[in-house]
C-alpha cells in the first residue's frame, strides 16, 4: 500500500498553491469588478451609503459623459503617442543592449546587470523633483518628449534584463554559422537573433506599454497644460466643484483599461514564454 493516498474529487484541488492562487486572483479582480459595476450606476447610487454591489438601474450615461468629454479624445491620443513611442525606443535599445550583455564578450558585465537591477526598482517619487528642474531648464515640460525620455530611462533596465536572459537560450551555433557566412554582428542580430527573441520582445513591449499607459505621477508633474495630459491625469481631473462623479471616473477608467486587457489577452502566450526564457541561466 502506498504511503501517501492519492486525492480524488474536490480534495485534489484543495492545496496551498491553488488556494493561494484563488486568494490572489480575488484580491486582484475584485477592485476591477467593483469599478466595472460602478461605471453603470447613476450618480446617486454610486455615492450611496452603504454602497450597493449591483446597479439597480444600469445606465450608459457615465460612458457618454466620459467619452463625450471635451478632452478625453485628446487624452487618449497623448497616451497613445507617449506609450507607443516609449515602447518602440525601449525595445530597440534593449535588443542591442541585451545582445551585447548576453552574447558578446564584455568586461564589467556583472556590475552592469546589478546597476540595471537597482535602477529598475528605484522609486519614481524620489527623482520627480530633480527631473522637473532638469526638464524645466531644457524646455521639455508640457510636451511629449518630457514624458518619453524619463519613461525610456525607467523601463529600459527591465527590458534589457528580459532580452538578455532570453538571448542566452539561443544556440550559439546559429550565430557562428552567420559569422562564417560573413555576416556582421548587426546583420546577425537582425537576421538570426531577432526572430528567436520575439517572445521576449512581446513581453518587454507589453510591460513597457502598460506601465507607461498607466503612469500618473510624472504625467501629472511634467505636463500641466491640458493639451498634453494623458488618460490617468485626465480621468483624475473629472472631479467637479461640489461632487466627485465616481460613475464618470470609473467609466473613463474602464475605457482606458479595456485596451490593455485585450493587449495582454492577445499576447498572453508570448508574454509567458518571454518571462520563462532564460529563467535558469545567469
PDB file of N, CA and C in Angstrom, residues 107-203:
ATOM      1  N   UNK A 107      33.548  43.239 -20.703  1.00  0.00           N
ATOM      2  CA  UNK A 107      34.054  43.389 -19.349  1.00  0.00           C
ATOM      3  C   UNK A 107      33.051  44.161 -18.494  1.00  0.00           C
ATOM      4  N   UNK A 108      33.014  43.819 -17.222  1.00  0.00           N
ATOM      5  CA  UNK A 108      32.122  44.513 -16.298  1.00  0.00           C
ATOM      6  C   UNK A 108      30.664  44.156 -16.488  1.00  0.00           C
ATOM      7  N   UNK A 109      30.385  42.978 -17.037  1.00  0.00           N
ATOM      8  CA  UNK A 109      29.001  42.587 -17.299  1.00  0.00           C
ATOM      9  C   UNK A 109      28.214  42.465 -15.999  1.00  0.00           C
ATOM     10  N   UNK A 110      28.835  41.888 -14.957  1.00  0.00           N
ATOM     11  CA  UNK A 110      28.151  41.712 -13.677  1.00  0.00           C
ATOM     12  C   UNK A 110      27.733  43.026 -13.047  1.00  0.00           C
ATOM     13  N   UNK A 111      28.678  43.992 -12.872  1.00  0.00           N
ATOM     14  CA  UNK A 111      28.274  45.281 -12.301  1.00  0.00           C
ATOM     15  C   UNK A 111      27.210  46.011 -13.129  1.00  0.00           C
ATOM     16  N   UNK A 112      27.270  45.858 -14.444  1.00  0.00           N
ATOM     17  CA  UNK A 112      26.257  46.495 -15.289  1.00  0.00           C
ATOM     18  C   UNK A 112      24.877  45.907 -15.011  1.00  0.00           C
ATOM     19  N   UNK A 113      24.782  44.594 -14.905  1.00  0.00           N
ATOM     20  CA  UNK A 113      23.499  43.959 -14.627  1.00  0.00           C
ATOM     21  C   UNK A 113      22.976  44.347 -13.251  1.00  0.00           C
ATOM     22  N   UNK A 114      23.875  44.450 -12.269  1.00  0.00           N
ATOM     23  CA  UNK A 114      23.460  44.874 -10.930  1.00  0.00           C
ATOM     24  C   UNK A 114      22.944  46.314 -10.963  1.00  0.00           C
ATOM     25  N   UNK A 115      23.645  47.175 -11.706  1.00  0.00           N
ATOM     26  CA  UNK A 115      23.205  48.568 -11.821  1.00  0.00           C
ATOM     27  C   UNK A 115      21.837  48.661 -12.487  1.00  0.00           C
ATOM     28  N   UNK A 116      21.608  47.855 -13.508  1.00  0.00           N
ATOM     29  CA  UNK A 116      20.305  47.840 -14.165  1.00  0.00           C
ATOM     30  C   UNK A 116      19.212  47.376 -13.205  1.00  0.00           C
ATOM     31  N   UNK A 117      19.533  46.383 -12.380  1.00  0.00           N
ATOM     32  CA  UNK A 117      18.560  45.896 -11.416  1.00  0.00           C
ATOM     33  C   UNK A 117      18.221  46.969 -10.382  1.00  0.00           C
ATOM     34  N   UNK A 118      19.220  47.698  -9.929  1.00  0.00           N
ATOM     35  CA  UNK A 118      18.988  48.766  -8.956  1.00  0.00           C
ATOM     36  C   UNK A 118      18.128  49.866  -9.561  1.00  0.00           C
ATOM     37  N   UNK A 119      18.414  50.240 -10.797  1.00  0.00           N
ATOM     38  CA  UNK A 119      17.648  51.298 -11.454  1.00  0.00           C
ATOM     39  C   UNK A 119      16.197  50.870 -11.658  1.00  0.00           C
ATOM     40  N   UNK A 120      15.984  49.604 -11.972  1.00  0.00           N
ATOM     41  CA  UNK A 120      14.627  49.136 -12.265  1.00  0.00           C
ATOM     42  C   UNK A 120      13.721  49.168 -11.040  1.00  0.00           C
ATOM     43  N   UNK A 121      14.298  49.098  -9.836  1.00  0.00           N
ATOM     44  CA  UNK A 121      13.483  49.112  -8.617  1.00  0.00           C
ATOM     45  C   UNK A 121      13.548  50.458  -7.905  1.00  0.00           C
ATOM     46  N   UNK A 122      14.163  51.459  -8.522  1.00  0.00           N
ATOM     47  CA  UNK A 122      14.297  52.771  -7.884  1.00  0.00           C
ATOM     48  C   UNK A 122      12.944  53.463  -7.853  1.00  0.00           C
ATOM     49  N   UNK A 123      12.529  54.030  -6.724  1.00  0.00           N
ATOM     50  CA  UNK A 123      11.209  54.670  -6.631  1.00  0.00           C
ATOM     51  C   UNK A 123      11.136  55.942  -7.472  1.00  0.00           C
ATOM     52  N   UNK A 124      10.072  56.051  -8.234  1.00  0.00           N
ATOM     53  CA  UNK A 124       9.912  57.204  -9.125  1.00  0.00           C
ATOM     54  C   UNK A 124       9.786  58.505  -8.353  1.00  0.00           C
ATOM     55  N   UNK A 125       9.101  58.466  -7.231  1.00  0.00           N
ATOM     56  CA  UNK A 125       8.832  59.686  -6.482  1.00  0.00           C
ATOM     57  C   UNK A 125      10.121  60.347  -5.990  1.00  0.00           C
ATOM     58  N   UNK A 126      11.197  59.563  -5.853  1.00  0.00           N
ATOM     59  CA  UNK A 126      12.454  60.115  -5.348  1.00  0.00           C
ATOM     60  C   UNK A 126      13.151  61.005  -6.364  1.00  0.00           C
ATOM     61  N   UNK A 127      12.813  60.883  -7.653  1.00  0.00           N
ATOM     62  CA  UNK A 127      13.520  61.643  -8.683  1.00  0.00           C
ATOM     63  C   UNK A 127      12.604  62.600  -9.437  1.00  0.00           C
ATOM     64  N   UNK A 128      11.351  62.697  -9.043  1.00  0.00           N
ATOM     65  CA  UNK A 128      10.427  63.564  -9.773  1.00  0.00           C
ATOM     66  C   UNK A 128      10.850  65.017  -9.676  1.00  0.00           C
ATOM     67  N   UNK A 129      11.199  65.476  -8.475  1.00  0.00           N
ATOM     68  CA  UNK A 129      11.590  66.891  -8.302  1.00  0.00           C
ATOM     69  C   UNK A 129      12.862  67.234  -9.072  1.00  0.00           C
ATOM     70  N   UNK A 130      13.964  66.453  -8.965  1.00  0.00           N
ATOM     71  CA  UNK A 130      15.146  66.776  -9.786  1.00  0.00           C
ATOM     72  C   UNK A 130      14.859  66.718 -11.281  1.00  0.00           C
ATOM     73  N   UNK A 131      14.064  65.730 -11.718  1.00  0.00           N
ATOM     74  CA  UNK A 131      13.731  65.644 -13.135  1.00  0.00           C
ATOM     75  C   UNK A 131      12.919  66.850 -13.589  1.00  0.00           C
ATOM     76  N   UNK A 132      12.040  67.322 -12.737  1.00  0.00           N
ATOM     77  CA  UNK A 132      11.242  68.508 -13.081  1.00  0.00           C
ATOM     78  C   UNK A 132      12.145  69.719 -13.301  1.00  0.00           C
ATOM     79  N   UNK A 133      13.123  69.901 -12.419  1.00  0.00           N
ATOM     80  CA  UNK A 133      14.040  71.032 -12.555  1.00  0.00           C
ATOM     81  C   UNK A 133      14.877  70.912 -13.826  1.00  0.00           C
ATOM     82  N   UNK A 134      15.341  69.697 -14.125  1.00  0.00           N
ATOM     83  CA  UNK A 134      16.138  69.486 -15.337  1.00  0.00           C
ATOM     84  C   UNK A 134      15.300  69.756 -16.578  1.00  0.00           C
ATOM     85  N   UNK A 135      14.087  69.224 -16.609  1.00  0.00           N
ATOM     86  CA  UNK A 135      13.239  69.410 -17.787  1.00  0.00           C
ATOM     87  C   UNK A 135      12.816  70.865 -17.955  1.00  0.00           C
ATOM     88  N   UNK A 136      12.665  71.571 -16.857  1.00  0.00           N
ATOM     89  CA  UNK A 136      12.340  72.998 -16.975  1.00  0.00           C
ATOM     90  C   UNK A 136      13.494  73.773 -17.589  1.00  0.00           C
ATOM     91  N   UNK A 137      14.720  73.406 -17.219  1.00  0.00           N
ATOM     92  CA  UNK A 137      15.877  74.082 -17.800  1.00  0.00           C
ATOM     93  C   UNK A 137      16.035  73.744 -19.276  1.00  0.00           C
ATOM     94  N   UNK A 138      15.673  72.525 -19.660  1.00  0.00           N
ATOM     95  CA  UNK A 138      15.818  72.093 -21.055  1.00  0.00           C
ATOM     96  C   UNK A 138      14.599  72.428 -21.910  1.00  0.00           C
ATOM     97  N   UNK A 139      13.544  72.953 -21.298  1.00  0.00           N
ATOM     98  CA  UNK A 139      12.339  73.286 -22.047  1.00  0.00           C
ATOM     99  C   UNK A 139      11.536  72.084 -22.495  1.00  0.00           C
ATOM    100  N   UNK A 140      11.567  71.010 -21.723  1.00  0.00           N
ATOM    101  CA  UNK A 140      10.859  69.782 -22.085  1.00  0.00           C
ATOM    102  C   UNK A 140       9.495  69.654 -21.420  1.00  0.00           C
ATOM    103  N   UNK A 141       9.146  70.575 -20.541  1.00  0.00           N
ATOM    104  CA  UNK A 141       7.851  70.491 -19.880  1.00  0.00           C
ATOM    105  C   UNK A 141       6.727  70.770 -20.877  1.00  0.00           C
ATOM    106  N   UNK A 142       5.556  70.189 -20.584  1.00  0.00           N
ATOM    107  CA  UNK A 142       4.377  70.361 -21.438  1.00  0.00           C
ATOM    108  C   UNK A 142       4.676  69.955 -22.880  1.00  0.00           C
ATOM    109  N   UNK A 143       5.108  68.719 -23.016  1.00  0.00           N
ATOM    110  CA  UNK A 143       5.388  68.157 -24.336  1.00  0.00           C
ATOM    111  C   UNK A 143       5.526  66.651 -24.234  1.00  0.00           C
ATOM    112  N   UNK A 144       5.560  66.006 -25.399  1.00  0.00           N
ATOM    113  CA  UNK A 144       5.660  64.549 -25.416  1.00  0.00           C
ATOM    114  C   UNK A 144       7.019  64.059 -24.931  1.00  0.00           C
ATOM    115  N   UNK A 145       8.091  64.725 -25.362  1.00  0.00           N
ATOM    116  CA  UNK A 145       9.425  64.240 -25.017  1.00  0.00           C
ATOM    117  C   UNK A 145       9.720  64.369 -23.534  1.00  0.00           C
ATOM    118  N   UNK A 146       9.030  65.263 -22.848  1.00  0.00           N
ATOM    119  CA  UNK A 146       9.208  65.382 -21.406  1.00  0.00           C
ATOM    120  C   UNK A 146       8.762  64.141 -20.654  1.00  0.00           C
ATOM    121  N   UNK A 147       7.907  63.333 -21.262  1.00  0.00           N
ATOM    122  CA  UNK A 147       7.495  62.054 -20.674  1.00  0.00           C
ATOM    123  C   UNK A 147       8.219  60.872 -21.312  1.00  0.00           C
ATOM    124  N   UNK A 148       8.439  60.949 -22.611  1.00  0.00           N
ATOM    125  CA  UNK A 148       9.057  59.814 -23.310  1.00  0.00           C
ATOM    126  C   UNK A 148      10.459  59.539 -22.779  1.00  0.00           C
ATOM    127  N   UNK A 149      11.264  60.577 -22.601  1.00  0.00           N
ATOM    128  CA  UNK A 149      12.651  60.374 -22.161  1.00  0.00           C
ATOM    129  C   UNK A 149      12.728  59.718 -20.782  1.00  0.00           C
ATOM    130  N   UNK A 150      12.039  60.234 -19.757  1.00  0.00           N
ATOM    131  CA  UNK A 150      12.119  59.525 -18.461  1.00  0.00           C
ATOM    132  C   UNK A 150      11.462  58.155 -18.480  1.00  0.00           C
ATOM    133  N   UNK A 151      10.414  57.967 -19.273  1.00  0.00           N
ATOM    134  CA  UNK A 151       9.809  56.643 -19.369  1.00  0.00           C
ATOM    135  C   UNK A 151      10.803  55.635 -19.934  1.00  0.00           C
ATOM    136  N   UNK A 152      11.526  56.028 -20.961  1.00  0.00           N
ATOM    137  CA  UNK A 152      12.536  55.136 -21.546  1.00  0.00           C
ATOM    138  C   UNK A 152      13.622  54.823 -20.519  1.00  0.00           C
ATOM    139  N   UNK A 153      14.058  55.839 -19.789  1.00  0.00           N
ATOM    140  CA  UNK A 153      15.125  55.632 -18.809  1.00  0.00           C
ATOM    141  C   UNK A 153      14.703  54.681 -17.691  1.00  0.00           C
ATOM    142  N   UNK A 154      13.441  54.760 -17.269  1.00  0.00           N
ATOM    143  CA  UNK A 154      12.990  53.944 -16.145  1.00  0.00           C
ATOM    144  C   UNK A 154      12.639  52.522 -16.556  1.00  0.00           C
ATOM    145  N   UNK A 155      12.173  52.306 -17.770  1.00  0.00           N
ATOM    146  CA  UNK A 155      11.703  50.984 -18.165  1.00  0.00           C
ATOM    147  C   UNK A 155      12.716  50.214 -19.022  1.00  0.00           C
ATOM    148  N   UNK A 156      13.773  50.870 -19.451  1.00  0.00           N
ATOM    149  CA  UNK A 156      14.796  50.188 -20.237  1.00  0.00           C
ATOM    150  C   UNK A 156      15.519  49.096 -19.452  1.00  0.00           C
ATOM    151  N   UNK A 157      15.887  49.306 -18.178  1.00  0.00           N
ATOM    152  CA  UNK A 157      16.607  48.233 -17.460  1.00  0.00           C
ATOM    153  C   UNK A 157      15.833  46.922 -17.391  1.00  0.00           C
ATOM    154  N   UNK A 158      14.518  46.983 -17.119  1.00  0.00           N
ATOM    155  CA  UNK A 158      13.728  45.759 -17.049  1.00  0.00           C
ATOM    156  C   UNK A 158      13.681  45.062 -18.401  1.00  0.00           C
ATOM    157  N   UNK A 159      13.540  45.831 -19.469  1.00  0.00           N
ATOM    158  CA  UNK A 159      13.517  45.251 -20.803  1.00  0.00           C
ATOM    159  C   UNK A 159      14.857  44.614 -21.156  1.00  0.00           C
ATOM    160  N   UNK A 160      15.959  45.243 -20.745  1.00  0.00           N
ATOM    161  CA  UNK A 160      17.287  44.669 -21.001  1.00  0.00           C
ATOM    162  C   UNK A 160      17.430  43.339 -20.268  1.00  0.00           C
ATOM    163  N   UNK A 161      16.947  43.259 -19.037  1.00  0.00           N
ATOM    164  CA  UNK A 161      17.008  42.002 -18.296  1.00  0.00           C
ATOM    165  C   UNK A 161      16.257  40.905 -19.030  1.00  0.00           C
ATOM    166  N   UNK A 162      15.058  41.199 -19.493  1.00  0.00           N
ATOM    167  CA  UNK A 162      14.255  40.184 -20.185  1.00  0.00           C
ATOM    168  C   UNK A 162      14.933  39.745 -21.475  1.00  0.00           C
ATOM    169  N   UNK A 163      15.398  40.703 -22.274  1.00  0.00           N
ATOM    170  CA  UNK A 163      16.030  40.369 -23.556  1.00  0.00           C
ATOM    171  C   UNK A 163      17.329  39.608 -23.343  1.00  0.00           C
ATOM    172  N   UNK A 164      18.114  40.040 -22.393  1.00  0.00           N
ATOM    173  CA  UNK A 164      19.401  39.378 -22.153  1.00  0.00           C
ATOM    174  C   UNK A 164      19.205  37.931 -21.722  1.00  0.00           C
ATOM    175  N   UNK A 165      18.268  37.676 -20.802  1.00  0.00           N
ATOM    176  CA  UNK A 165      18.024  36.305 -20.357  1.00  0.00           C
ATOM    177  C   UNK A 165      17.454  35.437 -21.478  1.00  0.00           C
ATOM    178  N   UNK A 166      16.640  36.028 -22.331  1.00  0.00           N
ATOM    179  CA  UNK A 166      16.085  35.267 -23.445  1.00  0.00           C
ATOM    180  C   UNK A 166      17.155  34.926 -24.475  1.00  0.00           C
ATOM    181  N   UNK A 167      18.055  35.845 -24.735  1.00  0.00           N
ATOM    182  CA  UNK A 167      19.098  35.606 -25.731  1.00  0.00           C
ATOM    183  C   UNK A 167      20.088  34.529 -25.287  1.00  0.00           C
ATOM    184  N   UNK A 168      20.174  34.300 -23.981  1.00  0.00           N
ATOM    185  CA  UNK A 168      21.077  33.253 -23.504  1.00  0.00           C
ATOM    186  C   UNK A 168      20.622  31.867 -23.932  1.00  0.00           C
ATOM    187  N   UNK A 169      19.345  31.698 -24.246  1.00  0.00           N
ATOM    188  CA  UNK A 169      18.811  30.396 -24.632  1.00  0.00           C
ATOM    189  C   UNK A 169      19.014  30.079 -26.106  1.00  0.00           C
ATOM    190  N   UNK A 170      19.396  31.062 -26.893  1.00  0.00           N
ATOM    191  CA  UNK A 170      19.556  30.844 -28.335  1.00  0.00           C
ATOM    192  C   UNK A 170      20.877  30.115 -28.588  1.00  0.00           C
ATOM    193  N   UNK A 171      20.864  29.019 -29.351  1.00  0.00           N
ATOM    194  CA  UNK A 171      22.108  28.265 -29.607  1.00  0.00           C
ATOM    195  C   UNK A 171      23.167  29.134 -30.282  1.00  0.00           C
ATOM    196  N   UNK A 172      24.386  29.010 -29.820  1.00  0.00           N
ATOM    197  CA  UNK A 172      25.484  29.787 -30.396  1.00  0.00           C
ATOM    198  C   UNK A 172      25.835  29.309 -31.795  1.00  0.00           C
ATOM    199  N   UNK A 173      25.405  28.096 -32.152  1.00  0.00           N
ATOM    200  CA  UNK A 173      25.709  27.584 -33.490  1.00  0.00           C
ATOM    201  C   UNK A 173      25.062  28.439 -34.572  1.00  0.00           C
ATOM    202  N   UNK A 174      23.879  28.992 -34.292  1.00  0.00           N
ATOM    203  CA  UNK A 174      23.235  29.862 -35.284  1.00  0.00           C
ATOM    204  C   UNK A 174      24.063  31.111 -35.548  1.00  0.00           C
ATOM    205  N   UNK A 175      24.579  31.661 -34.487  1.00  0.00           N
ATOM    206  CA  UNK A 175      25.411  32.861 -34.626  1.00  0.00           C
ATOM    207  C   UNK A 175      26.735  32.544 -35.305  1.00  0.00           C
ATOM    208  N   UNK A 176      27.325  31.404 -34.982  1.00  0.00           N
ATOM    209  CA  UNK A 176      28.589  31.020 -35.601  1.00  0.00           C
ATOM    210  C   UNK A 176      28.412  30.758 -37.094  1.00  0.00           C
ATOM    211  N   UNK A 177      27.279  30.172 -37.475  1.00  0.00           N
ATOM    212  CA  UNK A 177      27.026  29.933 -38.903  1.00  0.00           C
ATOM    213  C   UNK A 177      26.902  31.250 -39.662  1.00  0.00           C
ATOM    214  N   UNK A 178      26.230  32.231 -39.053  1.00  0.00           N
ATOM    215  CA  UNK A 178      26.101  33.531 -39.703  1.00  0.00           C
ATOM    216  C   UNK A 178      27.460  34.218 -39.827  1.00  0.00           C
ATOM    217  N   UNK A 179      28.306  34.053 -38.800  1.00  0.00           N
ATOM    218  CA  UNK A 179      29.638  34.660 -38.852  1.00  0.00           C
ATOM    219  C   UNK A 179      30.481  34.022 -39.947  1.00  0.00           C
ATOM    220  N   UNK A 180      30.377  32.706 -40.086  1.00  0.00           N
ATOM    221  CA  UNK A 180      31.120  32.007 -41.148  1.00  0.00           C
ATOM    222  C   UNK A 180      30.672  32.491 -42.518  1.00  0.00           C
ATOM    223  N   UNK A 181      29.399  32.793 -42.663  1.00  0.00           N
ATOM    224  CA  UNK A 181      28.873  33.279 -43.936  1.00  0.00           C
ATOM    225  C   UNK A 181      29.222  34.734 -44.206  1.00  0.00           C
ATOM    226  N   UNK A 182      29.918  35.371 -43.267  1.00  0.00           N
ATOM    227  CA  UNK A 182      30.369  36.738 -43.469  1.00  0.00           C
ATOM    228  C   UNK A 182      29.438  37.806 -42.953  1.00  0.00           C
ATOM    229  N   UNK A 183      28.461  37.437 -42.128  1.00  0.00           N
ATOM    230  CA  UNK A 183      27.522  38.422 -41.601  1.00  0.00           C
ATOM    231  C   UNK A 183      28.173  39.220 -40.477  1.00  0.00           C
ATOM    232  N   UNK A 184      27.897  40.508 -40.428  1.00  0.00           N
ATOM    233  CA  UNK A 184      28.393  41.375 -39.364  1.00  0.00           C
ATOM    234  C   UNK A 184      27.572  41.140 -38.096  1.00  0.00           C
ATOM    235  N   UNK A 185      28.063  41.601 -36.939  1.00  0.00           N
ATOM    236  CA  UNK A 185      27.268  41.432 -35.711  1.00  0.00           C
ATOM    237  C   UNK A 185      25.873  42.044 -35.811  1.00  0.00           C
ATOM    238  N   UNK A 186      25.758  43.212 -36.452  1.00  0.00           N
ATOM    239  CA  UNK A 186      24.443  43.832 -36.600  1.00  0.00           C
ATOM    240  C   UNK A 186      23.538  43.009 -37.502  1.00  0.00           C
ATOM    241  N   UNK A 187      24.108  42.508 -38.607  1.00  0.00           N
ATOM    242  CA  UNK A 187      23.337  41.662 -39.510  1.00  0.00           C
ATOM    243  C   UNK A 187      22.914  40.363 -38.831  1.00  0.00           C
ATOM    244  N   UNK A 188      23.816  39.800 -38.038  1.00  0.00           N
ATOM    245  CA  UNK A 188      23.484  38.582 -37.295  1.00  0.00           C
ATOM    246  C   UNK A 188      22.367  38.826 -36.296  1.00  0.00           C
ATOM    247  N   UNK A 189      22.441  39.963 -35.629  1.00  0.00           N
ATOM    248  CA  UNK A 189      21.408  40.298 -34.650  1.00  0.00           C
ATOM    249  C   UNK A 189      20.042  40.438 -35.303  1.00  0.00           C
ATOM    250  N   UNK A 190      19.965  41.149 -36.415  1.00  0.00           N
ATOM    251  CA  UNK A 190      18.680  41.433 -37.045  1.00  0.00           C
ATOM    252  C   UNK A 190      18.129  40.238 -37.816  1.00  0.00           C
ATOM    253  N   UNK A 191      19.000  39.439 -38.410  1.00  0.00           N
ATOM    254  CA  UNK A 191      18.530  38.340 -39.262  1.00  0.00           C
ATOM    255  C   UNK A 191      18.428  37.007 -38.543  1.00  0.00           C
ATOM    256  N   UNK A 192      19.264  36.774 -37.539  1.00  0.00           N
ATOM    257  CA  UNK A 192      19.302  35.470 -36.876  1.00  0.00           C
ATOM    258  C   UNK A 192      18.741  35.539 -35.454  1.00  0.00           C
ATOM    259  N   UNK A 193      19.203  36.510 -34.689  1.00  0.00           N
ATOM    260  CA  UNK A 193      18.822  36.588 -33.282  1.00  0.00           C
ATOM    261  C   UNK A 193      17.417  37.155 -33.098  1.00  0.00           C
ATOM    262  N   UNK A 194      17.082  38.193 -33.859  1.00  0.00           N
ATOM    263  CA  UNK A 194      15.797  38.869 -33.674  1.00  0.00           C
ATOM    264  C   UNK A 194      14.592  37.935 -33.817  1.00  0.00           C
ATOM    265  N   UNK A 195      14.537  37.083 -34.857  1.00  0.00           N
ATOM    266  CA  UNK A 195      13.375  36.174 -34.943  1.00  0.00           C
ATOM    267  C   UNK A 195      13.242  35.241 -33.744  1.00  0.00           C
ATOM    268  N   UNK A 196      14.376  34.853 -33.131  1.00  0.00           N
ATOM    269  CA  UNK A 196      14.329  33.960 -31.980  1.00  0.00           C
ATOM    270  C   UNK A 196      13.930  34.688 -30.702  1.00  0.00           C
ATOM    271  N   UNK A 197      14.055  36.013 -30.700  1.00  0.00           N
ATOM    272  CA  UNK A 197      13.790  36.795 -29.484  1.00  0.00           C
ATOM    273  C   UNK A 197      12.408  37.434 -29.480  1.00  0.00           C
ATOM    274  N   UNK A 198      11.530  37.046 -30.387  1.00  0.00           N
ATOM    275  CA  UNK A 198      10.212  37.675 -30.459  1.00  0.00           C
ATOM    276  C   UNK A 198       9.381  37.517 -29.192  1.00  0.00           C
ATOM    277  N   UNK A 199       9.338  36.335 -28.554  1.00  0.00           N
ATOM    278  CA  UNK A 199       8.566  36.249 -27.301  1.00  0.00           C
ATOM    279  C   UNK A 199       9.044  37.229 -26.238  1.00  0.00           C
ATOM    280  N   UNK A 200      10.358  37.368 -26.095  1.00  0.00           N
ATOM    281  CA  UNK A 200      10.883  38.311 -25.108  1.00  0.00           C
ATOM    282  C   UNK A 200      10.558  39.747 -25.494  1.00  0.00           C
ATOM    283  N   UNK A 201      10.583  40.046 -26.792  1.00  0.00           N
ATOM    284  CA  UNK A 201      10.221  41.388 -27.243  1.00  0.00           C
ATOM    285  C   UNK A 201       8.757  41.681 -26.931  1.00  0.00           C
ATOM    286  N   UNK A 202       7.878  40.708 -27.159  1.00  0.00           N
ATOM    287  CA  UNK A 202       6.468  40.892 -26.822  1.00  0.00           C
ATOM    288  C   UNK A 202       6.305  41.139 -25.329  1.00  0.00           C
ATOM    289  N   UNK A 203       7.014  40.372 -24.521  1.00  0.00           N
ATOM    290  CA  UNK A 203       6.909  40.530 -23.071  1.00  0.00           C
ATOM    291  C   UNK A 203       7.359  41.909 -22.629  1.00  0.00           C
TER     292      UNK A 203
END
